[in-house]
Amino acid sequence: MACVRVCPADAVAVEGAIVRIVDDACTRCGLCLPACPHDAIEALGDVPRALELALAGRAALILSVENAVYFYPATPNQVVNACYATGFRTVHRGVLGDELVAQEYRALWADGDWGTMIRSTCPVIVETVRTQYPELIPYLAPVATPIAAEARYLKRLYGAGTPVVYAGVCLTEGGPDVDAAVTFEELDGIFQRRGIVVAEQAEYFTRVPEERRRHLSMAGGLPLEVLLEETQASRRFRKLRGLSGLGAIAHAVAVDRLDLGFVDILPCEGCLDHPLLGPRDELFRRREIVGATEPARSKLPVVEEAVARGVQVAEAFPISKNGHRPQAEAVDAILREIGLAPNGKAWDCGACGYRTCRAFANAAALGRTTLKSCPPYLDKQARQAQLQAAVDGLTGLATYRVLRDRLASEVARSDRTGDPFAVLFVDLDNFKKVNDEFGHEAGNEVLRGAAKQCGAHIRTTDLAARYGGDEFVLVLVRTKVDGALGVADKVRATVEGMGRTLGYPEGLVTVSVGVAEFVPGRGPETEDVLVAADRALYRAKASGRNQVATGERGA
């Protein structure tokens, strides 16, 4: 389950052969898409709504700059022209949102008295903090994502009723401020449905282009001056990539009480490194393509100040009860079911797709996987099933299956070494009468007592098994008939004494025992010695019961 293994939010649920994404837990990081070897996971935006808004001719489109990579070798100019031909009222490239966010971060940076501040311009980071590290919510920078800021700006610029569509690589961008979000693949599908071929569009802008230059910002909304001012070793600025870094940040802030300064953390190396854009080894090629389309930086602000003043770029992240964590009792119960490895520690084998047994137990407690996905648990169940097949549930003796295999191995060993062995066939004399007069529970008590006496008079190398019903078989290794008769008489006497101890009438609880010896080299069939012991048992019964009799030797 590669998708389970890479998902940082444990949002992949496995139920037998069915795998599904838990929507309310998914952070839309996209890591599961390239990891799935079956291409069974798709990133789906709101195509019908986006197409509807385009056809209406009123929607503003925020076209992420990464489109230059996806539609290459078509030029960004051709892509923008195709968007206008589709019906969008205006096409923007996300620059205005970056500028608005950069201005907010620059103000925060100038203040400087914030201790720890985590970059909040990536919705994947914000969602992961909200669901998995709520203790970090107070440390998120109170700044909206660039797409959300740009959507608010466009609604302010063109009117509050202007619908906004976003096309890019991260479908969580913009949140509720965006009316519809689609991937580049879906945008290309919209072009095809409208009969528009990007490569056939004019290579020059057919309409006056919207602002593409930057003044303050870098891609993603960080101020250029902050990146120039602070080095990678700065105590005020720390750069982290990968969601796994959030765990270390949470420990440093919540446990060690450290001030980390400004933490620039992203799940990947920016949107150009997003899984939807292709493999990581093509990252530098993608950077070259986007860099070649980037216009010169503006020396003056590119955002209309009068419009920007009415745009709320600040964002609040309320602290709410985290509903994605399972009950500790449920997790501990699942861990007990799994058990520990032979070294006394958790298995943590990773075969289930989760890094640790506790991570698996958390997911199982939330209903996102089952113990059927845990190999150590399945092995444990198999061992228990084997044990149940080997041990009679009522008496605790070996089962007939074990007896049969043991007899075969004893015959082979006896033929090989020349050592004899003996078999005792034990049968309760009046078991049906005990059941009829005292009840079946009393009969079960007698069976358990008789089985205990059978096991009490043999060695650890011998075997006591329940043959079936009220019959037992004892296999005595390296024992001749004389020694077997001694054991048989002890079993007979102790069972009779047990009956008296339990309060049954004299002579009601007794056993008859048949004894047979296997002679090496003379018994080709496994059952011969058992048949001989059975015949001896019938002679003991015929002699008046509560007797021990010998039978023919294995022949």
Coordinates of C-alpha atoms in Angstrom, one line a residue:
M1 CA 0.0 0.0 0.0
A2 CA 2.3 2.7 -1.3
C3 CA -0.4 5.4 -1.0
V4 CA -0.8 4.5 2.7
R5 CA 2.9 4.7 3.3
V6 CA 3.4 8.2 1.8
C7 CA 0.2 9.9 3.1
P8 CA 1.2 12.2 6.0
A9 CA -2.4 12.7 7.1
D10 CA -3.3 9.0 7.3
A11 CA -6.2 9.8 5.1
V12 CA -6.1 6.6 3.1
A13 CA -8.7 4.0 4.4
V14 CA -8.2 0.3 3.6
E15 CA -11.1 -2.0 4.0
G16 CA -10.3 -5.4 2.6
A17 CA -9.8 -4.9 -1.2
I18 CA -11.4 -1.4 -1.1
V19 CA -9.2 1.7 -0.7
R20 CA -10.7 5.1 -0.3
I21 CA -9.6 8.6 0.6
V22 CA -11.1 10.1 3.8
D23 CA -12.1 13.5 2.5
D24 CA -12.3 15.3 5.9
A25 CA -8.8 14.1 6.8
C26 CA -7.1 14.6 3.4
T27 CA -4.8 17.7 3.2
R28 CA -4.6 17.5 -0.6
C29 CA -0.8 17.3 -0.5
G30 CA -0.9 15.0 -3.6
L31 CA 1.8 12.6 -2.5
C32 CA -0.4 9.6 -3.0
L33 CA -1.0 10.3 -6.7
P34 CA 2.5 9.4 -8.0
A35 CA 3.0 6.8 -5.3
C36 CA 0.0 4.7 -6.4
P37 CA 1.3 2.0 -8.8
H38 CA -2.2 1.5 -10.2
D39 CA -3.0 5.1 -11.2
A40 CA -6.2 4.6 -9.1
I41 CA -6.1 8.1 -7.4
E42 CA -7.2 11.2 -9.2
A43 CA -7.2 14.9 -8.3
L44 CA -10.7 16.2 -9.1
G45 CA -11.7 19.8 -9.1
D46 CA -15.1 21.4 -9.7
V47 CA -15.1 21.2 -13.5
P48 CA -18.9 21.6 -14.0
R49 CA -19.0 24.7 -11.9
A50 CA -15.9 26.2 -13.6
L51 CA -17.3 25.5 -17.0
E52 CA -20.6 27.0 -16.0
L53 CA -18.9 30.2 -14.8
A54 CA -16.8 30.4 -17.9
L55 CA -19.8 30.1 -20.2
A56 CA -21.6 32.9 -18.2
G57 CA -18.7 35.3 -19.2
R58 CA -18.5 36.9 -15.8
A59 CA -15.8 34.9 -14.0
A60 CA -12.3 36.0 -13.2
L61 CA -9.7 33.3 -13.6
I62 CA -6.6 33.0 -11.5
L63 CA -4.2 31.1 -13.7
S64 CA -1.2 29.8 -11.7
V65 CA 2.2 30.6 -13.2
E66 CA 3.0 26.9 -13.3
N67 CA 0.8 26.6 -16.4
A68 CA 3.8 27.5 -18.4
V69 CA 5.2 24.1 -17.5
Y70 CA 2.1 22.0 -18.0
F71 CA 1.1 23.5 -21.4
Y72 CA 4.7 23.6 -22.7
P73 CA 5.7 24.0 -25.6
A74 CA 2.7 26.3 -25.9
T75 CA 3.5 29.7 -24.5
P76 CA 1.8 31.4 -21.5
N77 CA 0.5 34.0 -24.0
Q78 CA -1.3 31.2 -25.9
V79 CA -2.7 29.7 -22.7
V80 CA -4.1 33.1 -21.6
N81 CA -5.7 33.6 -25.0
A82 CA -7.3 30.2 -24.8
C83 CA -8.7 31.1 -21.4
Y84 CA -10.3 34.3 -22.9
A85 CA -11.6 32.3 -25.8
T86 CA -13.3 29.9 -23.3
G87 CA -15.3 32.7 -21.9
F88 CA -13.5 34.0 -18.8
R89 CA -13.9 37.7 -18.2
T90 CA -10.3 38.3 -17.1
V91 CA -7.2 36.2 -16.5
H92 CA -4.8 36.9 -13.7
R93 CA -1.6 35.0 -12.8
G94 CA -1.5 35.0 -9.0
V95 CA 1.0 37.9 -8.8
L96 CA -1.4 40.3 -7.1
G97 CA -2.1 37.8 -4.3
D98 CA 1.6 37.3 -3.8
E99 CA 2.2 41.0 -3.6
L100 CA -0.6 41.5 -1.0
V101 CA 0.7 38.6 1.1
A102 CA 4.3 39.8 0.8
Q103 CA 3.2 43.3 2.1
E104 CA 1.6 41.7 5.1
Y105 CA 4.7 39.5 5.9
R106 CA 7.0 42.5 5.5
A107 CA 4.9 44.4 8.2
L108 CA 5.2 41.3 10.5
W109 CA 8.9 41.0 9.9
A110 CA 9.5 44.7 10.7
D111 CA 7.7 44.2 14.0
G112 CA 10.0 41.3 14.9
D113 CA 8.6 40.6 18.4
W114 CA 6.8 37.3 17.5
G115 CA 9.1 34.6 18.9
T116 CA 8.0 31.8 16.6
M117 CA 5.9 32.3 13.4
I118 CA 5.1 29.6 10.9
R119 CA 4.5 30.5 7.3
S120 CA 0.8 30.1 6.6
T121 CA 0.7 30.7 2.8
C122 CA 0.5 27.0 2.0
P123 CA -3.0 25.5 2.6
V124 CA -1.5 22.0 3.0
I125 CA 0.6 23.2 5.9
V126 CA -2.3 25.0 7.5
E127 CA -4.6 22.0 7.2
T128 CA -1.9 19.7 8.6
V129 CA -1.4 21.9 11.6
R130 CA -5.1 22.2 12.1
T131 CA -5.8 18.4 12.1
Q132 CA -2.5 16.9 13.4
Y133 CA -0.7 19.6 15.4
P134 CA -3.3 21.9 16.9
E135 CA -0.8 23.1 19.4
L136 CA 0.9 25.0 16.6
I137 CA -2.2 26.9 15.5
P138 CA -1.3 30.0 17.7
Y139 CA 2.1 30.2 15.9
L140 CA 0.7 30.3 12.4
A141 CA 1.3 33.6 10.7
P142 CA -2.1 35.5 10.6
V143 CA -1.9 35.8 6.8
A144 CA -4.2 34.4 4.1
T145 CA -3.0 32.3 1.2
P146 CA -2.0 34.3 -1.9
I147 CA -4.9 32.9 -3.9
A148 CA -7.4 33.7 -1.2
A149 CA -5.9 37.3 -1.0
E150 CA -6.1 37.7 -4.8
A151 CA -9.7 36.3 -5.0
R152 CA -10.7 38.9 -2.4
Y153 CA -8.8 41.6 -4.3
L154 CA -10.6 40.7 -7.6
K155 CA -14.0 40.7 -5.9
R156 CA -13.2 44.2 -4.6
L157 CA -11.9 45.3 -8.0
Y158 CA -14.7 43.9 -10.2
G159 CA -17.6 43.7 -7.7
A160 CA -18.5 41.5 -4.8
G161 CA -20.6 39.3 -7.0
T162 CA -17.8 38.4 -9.4
P163 CA -17.1 34.6 -9.4
V164 CA -13.5 33.6 -9.2
V165 CA -12.1 30.3 -10.7
Y166 CA -8.6 29.0 -9.8
A167 CA -6.6 26.8 -12.1
G168 CA -3.4 25.4 -10.7
V169 CA -1.7 22.4 -9.1
C170 CA -3.1 22.7 -5.5
L171 CA -6.8 22.4 -5.3
T172 CA -7.0 23.6 -1.7
E173 CA -5.7 27.1 -2.8
G174 CA -8.2 29.9 -2.1
G175 CA -10.6 28.0 0.1
P176 CA -14.1 29.5 0.3
D177 CA -13.0 32.7 -1.4
V178 CA -12.7 30.8 -4.7
D179 CA -15.9 29.7 -6.4
A180 CA -14.4 26.8 -8.3
A181 CA -10.9 25.2 -8.5
V182 CA -9.6 22.9 -11.3
T183 CA -6.3 21.3 -12.2
F184 CA -4.4 22.1 -15.4
E185 CA -5.5 18.8 -16.8
E186 CA -9.1 19.7 -16.1
L187 CA -8.6 23.2 -17.6
D188 CA -7.2 21.5 -20.7
G189 CA -10.4 19.3 -20.7
I190 CA -12.5 22.5 -20.6
F191 CA -10.6 23.9 -23.6
Q192 CA -11.3 20.6 -25.5
R193 CA -15.0 20.7 -24.6
R194 CA -15.1 24.3 -26.0
G195 CA -13.3 23.2 -29.1
I196 CA -10.2 25.4 -28.3
V197 CA -6.7 24.2 -29.2
V198 CA -4.0 26.0 -27.1
A199 CA -1.3 25.5 -29.7
E200 CA -3.4 27.2 -32.3
Q201 CA -3.9 30.4 -30.3
A202 CA -2.0 33.6 -31.2
E203 CA 1.5 33.9 -29.7
Y204 CA 0.8 37.5 -28.8
F205 CA -1.8 38.7 -26.3
T206 CA -5.1 39.3 -28.1
R207 CA -6.2 41.4 -25.1
V208 CA -4.3 43.8 -22.9
P209 CA -2.6 41.4 -20.4
E210 CA -3.2 41.7 -16.7
E211 CA -0.3 42.5 -14.4
R212 CA 2.5 39.9 -14.5
R213 CA 5.4 41.8 -12.9
R214 CA 6.4 41.6 -9.3
H215 CA 7.5 44.4 -7.0
L216 CA 7.8 43.0 -3.4
S217 CA 7.2 39.3 -3.7
M218 CA 8.7 36.0 -4.6
A219 CA 6.5 33.1 -5.8
G220 CA 4.4 32.0 -2.8
G221 CA 4.2 35.5 -1.3
L222 CA 7.4 35.9 0.7
P223 CA 9.0 39.4 0.5
L224 CA 12.2 39.4 -1.6
E225 CA 14.0 41.7 0.9
V226 CA 13.5 39.1 3.7
L227 CA 15.1 36.4 1.6
L228 CA 18.0 38.7 0.7
E229 CA 18.4 39.9 4.3
E230 CA 18.5 36.5 6.1
T231 CA 20.9 33.7 5.4
Q232 CA 20.1 30.0 5.7
A233 CA 21.9 30.0 9.1
S234 CA 19.9 32.9 10.5
R235 CA 18.2 32.5 13.9
R236 CA 15.3 34.6 12.7
F237 CA 14.6 32.7 9.5
R238 CA 14.5 28.9 9.1
K239 CA 13.7 27.1 5.9
L240 CA 12.2 23.6 6.1
R241 CA 10.8 21.4 3.4
G242 CA 8.5 18.4 4.0
L243 CA 5.6 17.8 6.3
S244 CA 7.7 15.7 8.6
G245 CA 9.3 18.9 9.9
L246 CA 6.1 19.9 11.7
G247 CA 6.5 17.2 14.3
A248 CA 10.0 18.6 15.2
I249 CA 8.6 22.2 15.3
A250 CA 5.7 21.1 17.6
H251 CA 8.2 19.4 20.0
A252 CA 10.5 22.4 20.0
V253 CA 7.7 24.9 20.6
A254 CA 5.3 23.0 22.8
V255 CA 7.8 20.9 24.8
D256 CA 11.2 22.6 24.7
R257 CA 9.6 26.1 24.7
L258 CA 12.0 27.4 22.1
D259 CA 11.6 30.5 20.0
L260 CA 12.3 29.5 16.4
G261 CA 11.9 32.8 14.6
F262 CA 10.2 32.8 11.2
V263 CA 9.8 29.2 10.0
D264 CA 9.4 29.0 6.2
I265 CA 8.0 25.5 5.9
L266 CA 6.4 23.9 2.8
P267 CA 5.5 20.3 2.0
C268 CA 7.7 20.4 -1.2
E269 CA 10.0 22.8 -3.0
G270 CA 7.1 25.1 -3.9
C271 CA 4.3 24.5 -6.4
L272 CA 6.8 23.6 -9.2
D273 CA 7.6 20.5 -7.1
H274 CA 4.0 19.5 -6.7
P275 CA 3.3 15.8 -7.6
L276 CA 0.8 16.8 -10.2
L277 CA 3.5 18.5 -12.2
G278 CA 5.6 15.5 -12.7
P279 CA 8.7 13.7 -11.2
R280 CA 11.1 15.5 -8.9
D281 CA 14.1 14.9 -11.2
E282 CA 12.5 17.3 -13.7
L283 CA 12.2 20.1 -11.1
F284 CA 15.1 22.2 -12.5
R285 CA 13.7 21.9 -16.0
R286 CA 10.4 23.2 -14.8
R287 CA 12.1 26.1 -13.0
E288 CA 13.9 27.0 -16.2
I289 CA 10.7 27.1 -18.1
V290 CA 8.9 29.3 -15.6
G291 CA 11.9 31.5 -15.1
A292 CA 12.1 32.1 -18.8
T293 CA 8.5 33.5 -18.8
E294 CA 9.0 35.7 -15.7
P295 CA 9.0 39.4 -16.7
A296 CA 11.4 42.0 -15.2
R297 CA 10.6 43.1 -11.7
S298 CA 8.7 46.4 -11.3
K299 CA 10.3 49.3 -9.5
L300 CA 6.9 50.5 -8.3
P301 CA 4.0 48.8 -6.6
V302 CA 1.8 46.8 -8.9
V303 CA -1.2 46.6 -6.6
E304 CA -3.7 49.4 -6.7
E305 CA -3.5 50.9 -3.2
A306 CA -7.1 52.1 -3.2
V307 CA -8.4 48.6 -3.9
A308 CA -5.9 46.9 -1.6
R309 CA -7.0 49.0 1.4
G310 CA -10.4 47.3 1.3
V311 CA -9.0 43.7 1.1
Q312 CA -8.6 41.7 4.2
V313 CA -5.3 39.9 3.9
A314 CA -5.0 39.0 7.6
E315 CA -6.3 35.6 8.5
A316 CA -7.4 34.1 11.8
F317 CA -7.0 30.4 12.6
P318 CA -9.4 29.5 15.4
I319 CA -8.4 26.8 17.8
S320 CA -11.0 24.2 17.8
K321 CA -11.3 20.7 19.3
N322 CA -9.3 18.3 17.1
G323 CA -11.8 15.7 15.9
H324 CA -9.2 13.6 14.0
R325 CA -7.5 12.0 16.9
P326 CA -8.9 8.6 18.1
Q327 CA -9.6 7.6 21.7
A328 CA -6.5 6.5 23.5
E329 CA -8.3 3.4 24.9
A330 CA -9.2 2.3 21.4
V331 CA -5.6 2.7 20.2
D332 CA -4.3 0.7 23.1
A333 CA -6.8 -2.1 22.6
I334 CA -5.7 -2.4 18.9
L335 CA -2.0 -2.5 20.0
R336 CA -2.8 -5.3 22.5
E337 CA -4.4 -7.2 19.6
I338 CA -1.3 -6.8 17.5
G339 CA 1.1 -7.8 20.4
L340 CA 4.8 -7.2 20.7
A341 CA 7.7 -8.6 18.7
P342 CA 10.0 -11.3 20.2
N343 CA 12.3 -8.5 21.5
G344 CA 9.5 -7.1 23.6
K345 CA 9.1 -4.0 21.5
A346 CA 6.5 -2.9 18.9
W347 CA 6.9 -4.6 15.6
D348 CA 7.0 -1.4 13.5
C349 CA 7.6 -3.5 10.4
G350 CA 5.9 -1.0 8.0
A351 CA 4.3 -3.9 6.1
C352 CA 0.9 -2.4 6.6
G353 CA 1.9 0.9 5.0
Y354 CA 2.3 2.8 8.3
R355 CA 5.6 3.8 9.8
T356 CA 4.8 2.4 13.3
C357 CA 2.3 0.1 14.9
R358 CA 0.9 3.1 16.9
A359 CA 0.3 5.0 13.6
F360 CA -1.5 2.0 12.3
A361 CA -3.5 1.6 15.5
N362 CA -4.5 5.3 15.3
A363 CA -5.8 4.8 11.7
A364 CA -7.6 1.6 12.7
A365 CA -9.3 3.3 15.6
L366 CA -10.5 5.9 13.2
G367 CA -11.9 3.2 10.9
R368 CA -9.3 3.9 8.1
T369 CA -7.8 0.4 8.1
T370 CA -8.4 -3.0 9.8
L371 CA -6.3 -5.6 11.5
K372 CA -6.5 -7.6 8.3
S373 CA -3.8 -5.3 7.0
C374 CA -1.4 -6.1 9.8
P375 CA 0.9 -9.1 9.0
P376 CA 2.1 -9.6 12.6
Y377 CA -1.6 -9.8 13.8
L378 CA -2.4 -12.2 11.0
D379 CA 0.6 -14.4 12.0
K380 CA -0.6 -14.3 15.6
Q381 CA -4.1 -15.4 14.5
A382 CA -2.7 -18.2 12.4
R383 CA -0.6 -19.4 15.4
Q384 CA -3.7 -19.3 17.6
A385 CA -5.7 -21.2 14.9
Q386 CA -3.0 -23.9 14.8
L387 CA -2.9 -24.1 18.6
Q388 CA -6.7 -24.4 18.6
A389 CA -6.5 -27.2 16.1
A390 CA -3.8 -28.9 18.2
V391 CA -5.5 -28.6 21.6
D392 CA -8.9 -29.9 22.6
G393 CA -10.9 -27.0 23.9
L394 CA -12.7 -28.9 26.7
T395 CA -10.0 -31.2 28.1
G396 CA -6.8 -29.4 27.2
L397 CA -5.4 -32.5 25.7
A398 CA -4.0 -32.9 22.2
T399 CA -6.6 -33.4 19.4
Y400 CA -7.0 -36.5 17.2
R401 CA -5.1 -34.7 14.4
V402 CA -2.1 -34.3 16.6
L403 CA -2.4 -37.9 17.8
R404 CA -2.5 -39.2 14.2
D405 CA 0.7 -37.3 13.3
R406 CA 2.4 -38.3 16.5
L407 CA 1.7 -42.0 15.9
A408 CA 3.2 -41.8 12.4
S409 CA 6.3 -40.2 13.7
E410 CA 6.6 -42.6 16.6
V411 CA 6.3 -45.6 14.2
A412 CA 9.0 -44.2 12.0
R413 CA 11.3 -43.4 14.9
S414 CA 10.7 -46.8 16.5
D415 CA 11.5 -48.6 13.2
R416 CA 14.7 -46.5 12.9
T417 CA 16.0 -46.9 16.5
G418 CA 14.5 -50.2 17.5
D419 CA 13.0 -48.7 20.6
P420 CA 9.4 -49.9 21.4
F421 CA 6.5 -47.7 22.4
A422 CA 3.1 -48.4 23.9
V423 CA -0.4 -47.1 23.4
L424 CA -3.1 -46.9 26.0
F425 CA -6.8 -46.6 24.9
V426 CA -8.9 -45.2 27.8
D427 CA -12.7 -45.1 27.8
L428 CA -15.1 -43.9 30.5
D429 CA -17.3 -46.8 31.5
N430 CA -20.6 -45.1 32.3
F431 CA -20.3 -41.7 30.7
K432 CA -23.8 -41.7 29.1
K433 CA -25.3 -42.6 32.5
V434 CA -23.5 -39.6 34.1
N435 CA -24.9 -37.3 31.4
D436 CA -28.5 -38.7 31.7
E437 CA -28.6 -38.6 35.5
F438 CA -26.5 -35.6 36.4
G439 CA -26.6 -33.4 33.3
H440 CA -24.1 -32.6 30.5
E441 CA -22.2 -30.0 32.6
A442 CA -21.5 -32.7 35.1
G443 CA -20.4 -34.9 32.2
N444 CA -18.0 -32.2 31.1
E445 CA -16.6 -32.0 34.6
V446 CA -15.9 -35.7 34.6
L447 CA -14.3 -35.5 31.2
R448 CA -12.0 -32.7 32.3
G449 CA -11.1 -34.7 35.5
A450 CA -10.4 -37.9 33.6
A451 CA -8.2 -36.0 31.1
K452 CA -6.3 -34.4 34.0
Q453 CA -5.6 -37.9 35.4
C454 CA -4.4 -39.1 32.0
G455 CA -1.9 -36.3 31.7
A456 CA -0.8 -36.6 35.3
H457 CA 0.9 -40.0 34.9
I458 CA 2.9 -39.5 31.7
R459 CA 6.2 -37.9 31.0
T460 CA 6.7 -34.7 29.0
T461 CA 8.0 -36.8 26.1
D462 CA 4.7 -38.8 26.0
L463 CA 1.4 -37.7 24.6
A464 CA -2.2 -37.6 26.0
A465 CA -4.9 -37.0 23.4
R466 CA -8.7 -36.9 23.3
Y467 CA -9.7 -39.5 20.7
G468 CA -13.3 -38.4 20.6
G469 CA -16.3 -38.3 23.0
D470 CA -15.3 -40.0 26.2
E471 CA -12.2 -41.8 24.8
F472 CA -8.6 -40.9 25.4
V473 CA -5.3 -42.2 23.9
L474 CA -1.9 -42.1 25.6
V475 CA 1.3 -42.7 23.6
L476 CA 4.2 -43.8 25.8
V477 CA 7.6 -43.5 24.1
R478 CA 10.4 -46.1 24.7
T479 CA 8.0 -48.1 26.9
K480 CA 7.2 -51.8 26.8
V481 CA 4.0 -53.4 27.7
D482 CA 5.0 -54.1 31.3
G483 CA 5.6 -50.4 32.0
A484 CA 2.5 -49.4 30.1
L485 CA 0.4 -51.7 32.3
G486 CA 1.7 -49.9 35.4
V487 CA 0.7 -46.5 33.9
A488 CA -2.7 -47.8 32.8
D489 CA -3.5 -49.1 36.3
K490 CA -2.5 -45.8 37.9
V491 CA -4.9 -44.0 35.5
R492 CA -7.7 -46.4 36.2
A493 CA -7.2 -46.1 40.0
T494 CA -7.0 -42.3 40.1
V495 CA -10.0 -41.8 37.9
E496 CA -12.0 -44.1 40.2
G497 CA -10.8 -42.1 43.2
M498 CA -11.7 -38.8 41.4
G499 CA -15.3 -40.1 41.0
R500 CA -15.6 -40.7 44.7
T501 CA -14.1 -37.3 45.5
L502 CA -16.7 -35.6 43.2
G503 CA -19.4 -37.4 45.2
Y504 CA -20.6 -39.8 42.5
P505 CA -22.0 -43.3 43.5
E506 CA -19.4 -46.1 43.9
G507 CA -18.5 -47.6 40.5
L508 CA -20.2 -44.9 38.4
V509 CA -17.1 -43.0 37.3
T510 CA -14.5 -45.5 36.2
V511 CA -12.4 -46.2 33.1
S512 CA -11.4 -49.3 31.1
V513 CA -8.0 -49.3 29.6
G514 CA -6.6 -51.2 26.6
V515 CA -2.8 -51.5 26.3
A516 CA -0.8 -52.5 23.2
E517 CA 2.9 -52.4 22.4
F518 CA 4.4 -51.5 19.0
V519 CA 7.2 -53.9 18.0
P520 CA 9.7 -52.1 15.7
G521 CA 9.9 -53.4 12.1
R522 CA 6.7 -55.4 12.3
G523 CA 4.0 -52.8 12.0
P524 CA 3.8 -51.3 8.5
E525 CA 0.5 -49.4 9.2
T526 CA 0.3 -46.5 11.7
E527 CA -3.1 -47.6 13.0
D528 CA -2.1 -51.2 13.8
V529 CA -1.0 -50.5 17.4
L530 CA -4.0 -48.2 17.9
V531 CA -6.3 -51.0 16.7
A532 CA -4.6 -53.4 19.0
A533 CA -5.1 -51.1 22.0
D534 CA -8.8 -50.7 20.9
R535 CA -9.3 -54.4 20.9
A536 CA -7.7 -54.7 24.3
L537 CA -10.1 -52.0 25.5
Y538 CA -13.1 -54.1 24.4
R539 CA -11.7 -57.1 26.3
A540 CA -11.4 -54.9 29.4
K541 CA -15.0 -53.9 29.0
A542 CA -16.1 -57.5 28.5
S543 CA -14.3 -58.4 31.7
G544 CA -16.6 -56.2 33.8
R545 CA -15.2 -52.7 33.2
N546 CA -12.9 -50.7 35.5
Q547 CA -10.2 -53.1 34.1
V548 CA -6.9 -53.0 32.3
A549 CA -6.3 -55.5 29.5
T550 CA -3.5 -56.0 26.9
G551 CA -4.0 -56.6 23.2
E552 CA -2.1 -58.0 20.3
R553 CA 1.2 -56.5 19.5
G554 CA 1.5 -54.3 16.4
A555 CA 1.7 -56.6 13.4

